[in-house]
mmCIF file of C-alpha atoms in Angstrom:
data_model
loop_
_atom_site.group_PDB
_atom_site.id
_atom_site.type_symbol
_atom_site.label_atom_id
_atom_site.label_comp_id
_atom_site.label_asym_id
_atom_site.label_seq_id
_atom_site.Cartn_x
_atom_site.Cartn_y
_atom_site.Cartn_z
ATOM 1 C CA MET Z 1370 0.000 0.000 0.000
ATOM 2 C CA ILE Z 1371 2.983 2.351 0.447
ATOM 3 C CA LEU Z 1372 3.461 2.250 -3.327
ATOM 4 C CA ASP Z 1373 -0.127 3.427 -3.732
ATOM 5 C CA MET Z 1374 0.598 6.427 -1.539
ATOM 6 C CA LEU Z 1375 3.700 7.314 -3.520
ATOM 7 C CA GLU Z 1376 1.738 7.093 -6.765
ATOM 8 C CA LEU Z 1377 -0.639 9.793 -5.569
ATOM 9 C CA LYS Z 1378 1.922 12.149 -4.028
ATOM 10 C CA GLY Z 1379 2.211 15.534 -5.702
ATOM 11 C CA GLY Z 1380 -0.764 14.872 -7.946
ATOM 12 C CA LEU Z 1381 -3.690 17.037 -9.019
ATOM 13 C CA TYR Z 1382 -6.960 15.127 -9.283
ATOM 14 C CA PRO Z 1383 -9.914 17.300 -10.317
ATOM 15 C CA ALA Z 1384 -13.235 16.211 -8.853
ATOM 16 C CA VAL Z 1385 -15.116 16.498 -12.116
ATOM 17 C CA PRO Z 1386 -18.761 17.560 -12.386
ATOM 18 C CA THR Z 1387 -21.275 15.403 -14.191
ATOM 19 C CA LEU Z 1388 -22.717 17.573 -16.950
ATOM 20 C CA TYR Z 1389 -26.486 17.723 -17.345
ATOM 21 C CA ASN Z 1390 -28.340 19.549 -20.097
ATOM 22 C CA ARG Z 1391 -30.811 22.134 -18.819
ATOM 23 C CA LYS Z 1392 -33.138 21.574 -21.796
ATOM 24 C CA THR Z 1393 -33.452 17.804 -21.412
ATOM 25 C CA GLY Z 1394 -32.800 17.478 -17.686
ATOM 26 C CA SER Z 1395 -30.568 14.486 -18.353
ATOM 27 C CA ILE Z 1396 -26.850 13.816 -18.723
ATOM 28 C CA ASP Z 1397 -25.388 15.387 -21.841
ATOM 29 C CA LYS Z 1398 -23.115 12.689 -23.225
ATOM 30 C CA ASP Z 1399 -21.535 14.863 -25.894
ATOM 31 C CA ALA Z 1400 -20.733 17.645 -23.426
ATOM 32 C CA ASN Z 1401 -19.204 15.233 -20.945
ATOM 33 C CA ARG Z 1402 -17.005 13.762 -23.676
ATOM 34 C CA ARG Z 1403 -15.980 17.204 -24.887
ATOM 35 C CA PHE Z 1404 -15.091 18.205 -21.334
ATOM 36 C CA ALA Z 1405 -13.053 15.033 -20.787
ATOM 37 C CA MET Z 1406 -11.180 15.511 -24.070
ATOM 38 C CA ASN Z 1407 -10.297 19.066 -23.033
ATOM 39 C CA LEU Z 1408 -9.110 18.076 -19.558
ATOM 40 C CA ARG Z 1409 -6.961 15.313 -21.062
ATOM 41 C CA LYS Z 1410 -4.774 18.049 -22.573
ATOM 42 C CA LYS Z 1411 -4.171 19.632 -19.169
ATOM 43 C CA PRO Z 1412 -1.411 18.819 -16.637
ATOM 44 C CA ILE Z 1413 -3.542 16.637 -14.384
ATOM 45 C CA ASP Z 1414 -2.602 13.311 -12.828
ATOM 46 C CA GLY Z 1415 -6.068 11.819 -12.967
ATOM 47 C CA VAL Z 1416 -9.638 12.630 -11.971
ATOM 48 C CA ALA Z 1417 -12.170 11.794 -9.294
ATOM 49 C CA VAL Z 1418 -15.592 10.722 -10.534
ATOM 50 C CA TRP Z 1419 -18.835 9.938 -8.680
ATOM 51 C CA VAL Z 1420 -17.747 12.184 -5.815
ATOM 52 C CA HIS Z 1421 -19.726 15.103 -4.356
ATOM 53 C CA THR Z 1422 -18.902 17.391 -7.279
ATOM 54 C CA GLY Z 1423 -20.049 14.707 -9.721
ATOM 55 C CA ARG Z 1424 -23.240 14.013 -7.727
ATOM 56 C CA GLY Z 1425 -22.183 10.388 -7.468
ATOM 57 C CA LEU Z 1426 -24.828 9.288 -4.979
ATOM 58 C CA PHE Z 1427 -27.582 10.738 -7.193
ATOM 59 C CA LEU Z 1428 -26.540 8.922 -10.355
ATOM 60 C CA SER Z 1429 -28.332 5.845 -11.655
ATOM 61 C CA ASN Z 1430 -26.373 2.686 -12.388
ATOM 62 C CA GLU Z 1431 -26.493 3.494 -16.098
ATOM 63 C CA GLU Z 1432 -25.277 7.053 -15.540
ATOM 64 C CA ARG Z 1433 -22.418 5.890 -13.322
ATOM 65 C CA HIS Z 1434 -21.437 3.337 -15.938
ATOM 66 C CA PHE Z 1435 -21.331 5.996 -18.660
ATOM 67 C CA ILE Z 1436 -19.316 8.481 -16.609
ATOM 68 C CA LEU Z 1437 -16.612 6.103 -15.389
ATOM 69 C CA LYS Z 1438 -16.322 4.301 -18.717
ATOM 70 C CA LEU Z 1439 -15.925 7.671 -20.468
ATOM 71 C CA TRP Z 1440 -13.147 8.948 -18.203
ATOM 72 C CA ARG Z 1441 -11.343 5.596 -18.237
ATOM 73 C CA GLU Z 1442 -11.420 5.650 -22.020
ATOM 74 C CA ILE Z 1443 -10.224 9.261 -22.280
ATOM 75 C CA LEU Z 1444 -7.550 8.951 -19.564
ATOM 76 C CA PRO Z 1445 -6.225 5.390 -19.993
ATOM 77 C CA GLU Z 1446 -2.877 6.117 -18.302
ATOM 78 C CA LYS Z 1447 -4.158 8.387 -15.535
ATOM 79 C CA VAL Z 1448 -5.425 7.644 -12.036
ATOM 80 C CA ILE Z 1449 -9.193 7.303 -11.637
ATOM 81 C CA ILE Z 1450 -10.609 7.755 -8.139
ATOM 82 C CA ALA Z 1451 -14.270 6.792 -7.690
ATOM 83 C CA GLY Z 1452 -16.484 8.024 -4.891
ATOM 84 C CA VAL Z 1453 -18.480 5.191 -3.323
ATOM 85 C CA GLY Z 1454 -21.170 5.013 -0.688
ATOM 86 C CA SER Z 1455 -24.813 4.227 -0.092
ATOM 87 C CA LYS Z 1456 -27.796 6.184 -1.348
ATOM 88 C CA MET Z 1457 -29.726 5.340 1.822
ATOM 89 C CA LYS Z 1458 -30.203 8.580 3.795
ATOM 90 C CA LYS Z 1459 -31.950 7.078 6.806
ATOM 91 C CA VAL Z 1460 -30.859 3.828 8.369
ATOM 92 C CA LYS Z 1461 -32.415 1.815 11.188
ATOM 93 C CA PHE Z 1462 -30.484 -0.870 12.999
ATOM 94 C CA GLY Z 1463 -32.044 -3.582 10.846
ATOM 95 C CA ASP Z 1464 -30.923 -1.767 7.689
ATOM 96 C CA ILE Z 1465 -27.199 -1.864 8.410
ATOM 97 C CA ASP Z 1466 -26.449 -4.844 6.174
ATOM 98 C CA ALA Z 1467 -28.387 -3.272 3.311
ATOM 99 C CA TYR Z 1468 -26.547 0.035 3.774
ATOM 100 C CA VAL Z 1469 -23.108 -1.595 3.703
ATOM 101 C CA ASP Z 1470 -24.044 -3.892 0.817
ATOM 102 C CA ASP Z 1471 -25.266 -0.893 -1.188
ATOM 103 C CA ALA Z 1472 -21.892 0.820 -0.783
ATOM 104 C CA LYS Z 1473 -20.008 -2.369 -1.596
ATOM 105 C CA ALA Z 1474 -22.037 -2.847 -4.778
ATOM 106 C CA MET Z 1475 -21.069 0.652 -5.925
ATOM 107 C CA ALA Z 1476 -17.438 -0.072 -5.044
ATOM 108 C CA GLN Z 1477 -17.506 -3.344 -6.973
ATOM 109 C CA GLU Z 1478 -18.971 -1.515 -9.957
ATOM 110 C CA ALA Z 1479 -16.134 1.017 -9.737
ATOM 111 C CA LYS Z 1480 -13.564 -1.756 -9.768
ATOM 112 C CA VAL Z 1481 -15.145 -3.493 -12.752
ATOM 113 C CA GLU Z 1482 -15.311 -0.211 -14.681
ATOM 114 C CA GLY Z 1483 -11.599 0.461 -14.137
ATOM 115 C CA ALA Z 1484 -11.232 2.705 -11.091
ATOM 116 C CA ASP Z 1485 -7.854 2.657 -9.337
ATOM 117 C CA TYR Z 1486 -8.920 3.987 -5.920
ATOM 118 C CA LEU Z 1487 -12.096 4.337 -3.900
ATOM 119 C CA LEU Z 1488 -13.002 7.519 -2.039
ATOM 120 C CA ALA Z 1489 -15.359 6.439 0.736
ATOM 121 C CA PHE Z 1490 -18.303 8.777 1.267
ATOM 122 C CA PRO Z 1491 -18.762 9.294 5.016
ATOM 123 C CA PRO Z 1492 -21.413 6.840 6.314
ATOM 124 C CA THR Z 1493 -23.260 9.660 8.061
ATOM 125 C CA PRO Z 1494 -26.497 7.750 8.916
ATOM 126 C CA LEU Z 1495 -24.538 5.154 10.903
ATOM 127 C CA LYS Z 1496 -23.268 7.655 13.463
ATOM 128 C CA LYS Z 1497 -26.650 8.004 15.174
ATOM 129 C CA LEU Z 1498 -27.099 4.272 15.715
ATOM 130 C CA VAL Z 1499 -26.063 2.291 18.762
ATOM 131 C CA ARG Z 1500 -22.340 1.513 18.554
ATOM 132 C CA GLY Z 1501 -22.140 3.922 15.642
ATOM 133 C CA GLU Z 1502 -18.344 4.116 15.761
ATOM 134 C CA ASP Z 1503 -18.056 0.351 15.357
ATOM 135 C CA LEU Z 1504 -20.440 0.511 12.392
ATOM 136 C CA ILE Z 1505 -18.321 3.227 10.764
ATOM 137 C CA ILE Z 1506 -15.290 0.957 11.081
ATOM 138 C CA ARG Z 1507 -17.239 -1.984 9.670
ATOM 139 C CA TYR Z 1508 -18.352 0.094 6.665
ATOM 140 C CA HIS Z 1509 -14.772 0.994 5.761
ATOM 141 C CA LYS Z 1510 -13.476 -2.482 6.539
ATOM 142 C CA GLU Z 1511 -15.964 -4.117 4.181
ATOM 143 C CA LEU Z 1512 -15.145 -1.677 1.388
ATOM 144 C CA GLY Z 1513 -11.639 -3.125 1.609
ATOM 145 C CA GLN Z 1514 -13.001 -6.500 0.535
ATOM 146 C CA ILE Z 1515 -13.433 -5.112 -2.981
ATOM 147 C CA GLY Z 1516 -9.667 -5.154 -3.480
ATOM 148 C CA LEU Z 1517 -8.955 -1.492 -4.253
ATOM 149 C CA PRO Z 1518 -7.095 1.003 -2.042
ATOM 150 C CA VAL Z 1519 -9.471 3.201 -0.057
ATOM 151 C CA ILE Z 1520 -9.119 6.915 0.653
ATOM 152 C CA LEU Z 1521 -11.040 8.213 3.668
ATOM 153 C CA PHE Z 1522 -13.166 11.329 3.233
ATOM 154 C CA TYR Z 1523 -13.338 13.907 6.013
ATOM 155 C CA LEU Z 1524 -16.201 16.072 4.754
ATOM 156 C CA TYR Z 1525 -17.691 18.979 6.695
ATOM 157 C CA GLU Z 1526 -21.059 18.123 8.192
ATOM 158 C CA LYS Z 1527 -23.075 20.788 6.362
ATOM 159 C CA ALA Z 1528 -22.337 18.898 3.143
ATOM 160 C CA GLY Z 1529 -23.436 15.612 4.678
ATOM 161 C CA GLY Z 1530 -20.090 14.576 6.110
ATOM 162 C CA LEU Z 1531 -18.813 13.370 9.451
ATOM 163 C CA SER Z 1532 -16.375 14.921 11.899
ATOM 164 C CA TYR Z 1533 -14.313 11.831 12.583
ATOM 165 C CA SER Z 1534 -12.662 11.850 15.995
ATOM 166 C CA GLU Z 1535 -8.981 11.079 16.351
ATOM 167 C CA GLU Z 1536 -9.929 7.772 17.960
ATOM 168 C CA ILE Z 1537 -11.995 6.746 14.924
ATOM 169 C CA LEU Z 1538 -9.199 7.856 12.610
ATOM 170 C CA LYS Z 1539 -6.712 5.724 14.533
ATOM 171 C CA ARG Z 1540 -8.913 2.687 13.990
ATOM 172 C CA LEU Z 1541 -9.522 3.509 10.333
ATOM 173 C CA PHE Z 1542 -5.846 4.095 9.569
ATOM 174 C CA SER Z 1543 -5.053 0.703 11.094
ATOM 175 C CA LEU Z 1544 -6.839 -0.911 8.120
ATOM 176 C CA ASP Z 1545 -4.251 -2.005 5.568
ATOM 177 C CA HIS Z 1546 -6.332 -1.013 2.553
ATOM 178 C CA VAL Z 1547 -6.721 2.598 3.760
ATOM 179 C CA VAL Z 1548 -3.949 4.594 2.084
ATOM 180 C CA GLY Z 1549 -4.877 8.121 3.072
ATOM 181 C CA ILE Z 1550 -7.530 10.733 3.674
ATOM 182 C CA LYS Z 1551 -9.037 13.686 1.843
ATOM 183 C CA LEU Z 1552 -9.658 16.718 4.047
ATOM 184 C CA ALA Z 1553 -12.571 19.008 3.214
ATOM 185 C CA THR Z 1554 -13.291 21.050 6.329
ATOM 186 C CA LEU Z 1555 -14.423 24.040 4.210
ATOM 187 C CA ASN Z 1556 -13.722 26.930 6.592
ATOM 188 C CA SER Z 1557 -12.513 25.340 9.815
ATOM 189 C CA VAL Z 1558 -8.849 26.240 9.675
ATOM 190 C CA MET Z 1559 -8.340 25.046 13.251
ATOM 191 C CA ARG Z 1560 -9.764 21.607 12.484
ATOM 192 C CA MET Z 1561 -7.683 21.360 9.320
ATOM 193 C CA GLN Z 1562 -4.536 22.306 11.255
ATOM 194 C CA ASP Z 1563 -5.239 19.819 14.047
ATOM 195 C CA LEU Z 1564 -6.059 16.968 11.693
ATOM 196 C CA SER Z 1565 -3.082 17.526 9.428
ATOM 197 C CA GLU Z 1566 -0.705 17.653 12.381
ATOM 198 C CA PHE Z 1567 -2.263 14.537 13.922
ATOM 199 C CA ILE Z 1568 -1.982 12.553 10.683
ATOM 200 C CA ARG Z 1569 1.540 13.695 9.896
ATOM 201 C CA GLU Z 1570 2.725 12.798 13.369
ATOM 202 C CA LYS Z 1571 0.852 9.536 13.978
ATOM 203 C CA PHE Z 1572 0.444 8.139 10.443
ATOM 204 C CA PRO Z 1573 3.308 9.347 8.232
ATOM 205 C CA ASP Z 1574 2.780 6.349 5.949
ATOM 206 C CA LYS Z 1575 -0.699 7.606 4.957
ATOM 207 C CA ILE Z 1576 -1.173 10.302 2.344
ATOM 208 C CA LEU Z 1577 -2.901 13.543 3.280
ATOM 209 C CA ILE Z 1578 -4.924 14.877 0.330
ATOM 210 C CA THR Z 1579 -6.380 18.354 0.253
ATOM 211 C CA GLY Z 1580 -9.968 18.947 -0.672
ATOM 212 C CA GLU Z 1581 -9.729 22.467 0.730
ATOM 213 C CA ASP Z 1582 -10.576 24.618 -2.284
ATOM 214 C CA ARG Z 1583 -10.626 27.803 -0.189
ATOM 215 C CA MET Z 1584 -7.425 26.868 1.673
ATOM 216 C CA PHE Z 1585 -5.635 25.099 -1.180
ATOM 217 C CA GLY Z 1586 -2.152 26.586 -0.889
ATOM 218 C CA TYR Z 1587 -2.240 26.820 2.894
ATOM 219 C CA SER Z 1588 -3.254 23.164 3.203
ATOM 220 C CA LEU Z 1589 -0.069 22.229 1.337
ATOM 221 C CA ILE Z 1590 1.930 24.177 3.891
ATOM 222 C CA ARG Z 1591 0.139 22.224 6.610
ATOM 223 C CA GLY Z 1592 1.213 18.892 5.135
ATOM 224 C CA CYS Z 1593 -1.159 17.903 2.336
ATOM 225 C CA GLN Z 1594 0.727 16.007 -0.365
ATOM 226 C CA ALA Z 1595 -1.802 15.899 -3.212
ATOM 227 C CA ALA Z 1596 -5.018 17.628 -4.265
ATOM 228 C CA LEU Z 1597 -8.471 16.239 -4.992
ATOM 229 C CA VAL Z 1598 -10.535 19.373 -5.533
ATOM 230 C CA GLY Z 1599 -13.577 20.501 -7.476
ATOM 231 C CA LEU Z 1600 -11.604 23.619 -8.311
ATOM 232 C CA GLY Z 1601 -9.255 21.427 -10.371
ATOM 233 C CA SER Z 1602 -11.625 21.381 -13.336
ATOM 234 C CA VAL Z 1603 -11.057 25.120 -13.913
ATOM 235 C CA LEU Z 1604 -7.561 26.305 -14.911
ATOM 236 C CA PRO Z 1605 -5.832 23.100 -13.734
ATOM 237 C CA GLU Z 1606 -2.579 24.298 -15.276
ATOM 238 C CA LEU Z 1607 -2.468 27.129 -12.737
ATOM 239 C CA GLN Z 1608 -3.094 24.751 -9.847
ATOM 240 C CA LYS Z 1609 -0.525 22.235 -11.058
ATOM 241 C CA LYS Z 1610 2.050 25.021 -11.267
ATOM 242 C CA MET Z 1611 1.259 25.946 -7.675
ATOM 243 C CA LEU Z 1612 1.673 22.351 -6.514
ATOM 244 C CA GLU Z 1613 4.987 21.985 -8.293
ATOM 245 C CA SER Z 1614 6.246 25.318 -7.034
ATOM 246 C CA TYR Z 1615 5.519 24.289 -3.453
ATOM 247 C CA PHE Z 1616 7.111 20.851 -3.620
ATOM 248 C CA ARG Z 1617 10.142 22.222 -5.472
ATOM 249 C CA GLU Z 1618 10.426 25.130 -3.019
ATOM 250 C CA LYS Z 1619 10.211 27.801 -5.690
ATOM 251 C CA PRO Z 1620 9.633 31.470 -4.787
ATOM 252 C CA SER Z 1621 6.723 31.589 -7.263
ATOM 253 C CA PHE Z 1622 4.536 29.615 -4.840
ATOM 254 C CA ILE Z 1623 3.098 32.660 -3.057
ATOM 255 C CA SER Z 1624 2.117 34.495 -6.231
ATOM 256 C CA LEU Z 1625 0.561 31.338 -7.663
ATOM 257 C CA MET Z 1626 -1.303 30.686 -4.422
ATOM 258 C CA LYS Z 1627 -2.812 34.166 -4.587
ATOM 259 C CA MET Z 1628 -4.131 33.472 -8.092
ATOM 260 C CA VAL Z 1629 -5.569 30.099 -7.078
ATOM 261 C CA ASP Z 1630 -7.202 31.742 -4.066
ATOM 262 C CA LEU Z 1631 -8.725 34.362 -6.333
ATOM 263 C CA LEU Z 1632 -10.307 31.643 -8.463
ATOM 264 C CA ALA Z 1633 -11.566 29.710 -5.431
ATOM 265 C CA GLU Z 1634 -13.070 32.847 -3.918
ATOM 266 C CA ALA Z 1635 -15.096 33.374 -7.088
ATOM 267 C CA LEU Z 1636 -16.498 29.851 -7.188
ATOM 268 C CA PHE Z 1637 -16.756 28.649 -3.593
ATOM 269 C CA VAL Z 1638 -19.111 31.073 -1.872
ATOM 270 C CA GLU Z 1639 -22.447 30.712 -0.087
ATOM 271 C CA PRO Z 1640 -24.676 28.949 -0.800
ATOM 272 C CA MET Z 1641 -21.844 26.443 -0.999
ATOM 273 C CA GLU Z 1642 -23.844 23.808 -2.880
ATOM 274 C CA GLY Z 1643 -23.898 26.236 -5.781
ATOM 275 C CA TYR Z 1644 -20.186 25.719 -6.427
ATOM 276 C CA ILE Z 1645 -20.855 22.971 -8.969
ATOM 277 C CA GLU Z 1646 -22.896 25.236 -11.223
ATOM 278 C CA ARG Z 1647 -20.351 28.038 -10.746
ATOM 279 C CA ILE Z 1648 -17.598 25.686 -11.932
ATOM 280 C CA GLU Z 1649 -19.723 24.868 -14.950
ATOM 281 C CA LYS Z 1650 -20.276 28.568 -15.633
ATOM 282 C CA ALA Z 1651 -16.518 29.132 -15.671
ATOM 283 C CA LEU Z 1652 -16.085 26.220 -18.077
ATOM 284 C CA SER Z 1653 -18.817 27.652 -20.286
ATOM 285 C CA LEU Z 1654 -17.226 31.108 -20.358
ATOM 286 C CA MET Z 1655 -13.978 29.473 -21.474
ATOM 287 C CA LYS Z 1656 -15.903 27.675 -24.269
ATOM 288 C CA ILE Z 1657 -15.118 24.234 -22.837
ATOM 289 C CA ILE Z 1658 -18.744 23.204 -22.285
ATOM 290 C CA PRO Z 1659 -21.996 24.569 -23.800
ATOM 291 C CA GLU Z 1660 -24.009 27.152 -21.882
ATOM 292 C CA GLU Z 1661 -26.996 24.811 -21.598
ATOM 293 C CA CYS Z 1662 -24.840 22.528 -19.436
ATOM 294 C CA VAL Z 1663 -24.448 25.164 -16.753
ATOM 295 C CA TYR Z 1664 -27.020 23.224 -14.794
ATOM 296 C CA ASP Z 1665 -26.934 21.236 -11.569
ATOM 297 C CA PRO Z 1666 -30.367 19.655 -10.949
ATOM 298 C CA TYR Z 1667 -29.495 19.154 -7.273
ATOM 299 C CA GLY Z 1668 -28.095 22.609 -6.536
ATOM 300 C CA PRO Z 1669 -29.513 26.040 -5.656
ATOM 301 C CA GLY Z 1670 -28.814 27.560 -9.064
ATOM 302 C CA ILE Z 1671 -26.543 30.400 -10.095
ATOM 303 C CA THR Z 1672 -27.181 34.132 -9.681
ATOM 304 C CA ASP Z 1673 -26.393 37.083 -11.927
ATOM 305 C CA THR Z 1674 -23.962 38.241 -9.243
ATOM 306 C CA ASP Z 1675 -22.182 34.879 -9.508
ATOM 307 C CA LYS Z 1676 -21.930 35.222 -13.271
ATOM 308 C CA VAL Z 1677 -20.447 38.713 -13.132
ATOM 309 C CA ARG Z 1678 -17.938 37.758 -10.433
ATOM 310 C CA ILE Z 1679 -16.807 34.640 -12.298
ATOM 311 C CA ARG Z 1680 -16.335 36.504 -15.562
ATOM 312 C CA LYS Z 1681 -14.350 39.292 -13.900
ATOM 313 C CA THR Z 1682 -12.150 36.756 -12.120
ATOM 314 C CA LEU Z 1683 -11.396 34.822 -15.304
ATOM 315 C CA GLU Z 1684 -10.574 38.083 -17.069
ATOM 316 C CA GLN Z 1685 -8.273 39.052 -14.205
ATOM 317 C CA LEU Z 1686 -6.532 35.689 -14.521
ATOM 318 C CA GLU Z 1687 -6.308 36.218 -18.292
ATOM 319 C CA ALA Z 1688 -8.321 33.088 -18.963
ATOM 320 C CA LEU Z 1689 -10.761 34.820 -21.339
#
């Protein structure tokens, strides 16, 4: 598993959106292919599909099949990380087996379709049950039976995540198939600092991956070794330059971080669930996807203020 960690280190893995067409309300296959072909030309190390940005837990089996097959075809030599979990939002004690089996079925599908890693959605409904911590461990342990390395996902609770305690993390990191963790605390700099220090000190053989779009550069300073971010779909060349400048200790890191922060501050604002459509708007302005695919059926929509801010930011970054 150490080799798996080394494979990911220093990499940029955009969490790609699943593109829907506003007119039809369904997945736009041509737009998704066009987007994938464009991103293939960029300095990325792979992508993450079926994750929060890609609305993975909302996709049908057929939609998941299309998305993963497409990205595997377009990026045959790159790393594919697949988000996996259960669609069940409420779980009673008698439903535990069904909940775990649902997640395992999605994980098995990911393996068959060619994924290299699994990103485990937090099993949020299990926390409220009796012996919830043991059930959380069981969920992650059984995902390991699929035979792919698993990346833990520390997702802020407002987005449906779980605030794993250090005790739970100790137990999870003891599982051989767990190779690392993605941090997405959103705006809790103290929690991000504490977690990164804890993981670096106690589990140096596990990779710390940033999902902190609004603290991207700073999270590298705090010990993150790779990036799995929704932001990565927009101007990935800028973000890859920032990563390389940090790991190579170049003086350009600070100036690049400021530009990446500028982009993040245009896309990741309240309401936070709107970030997916804002990413799509940026891609549309850059002529990468059609305007009718600036549409997230599960999000709050995009405002005129969003559109103006995104355009001005892209102009400032000389992307238009």
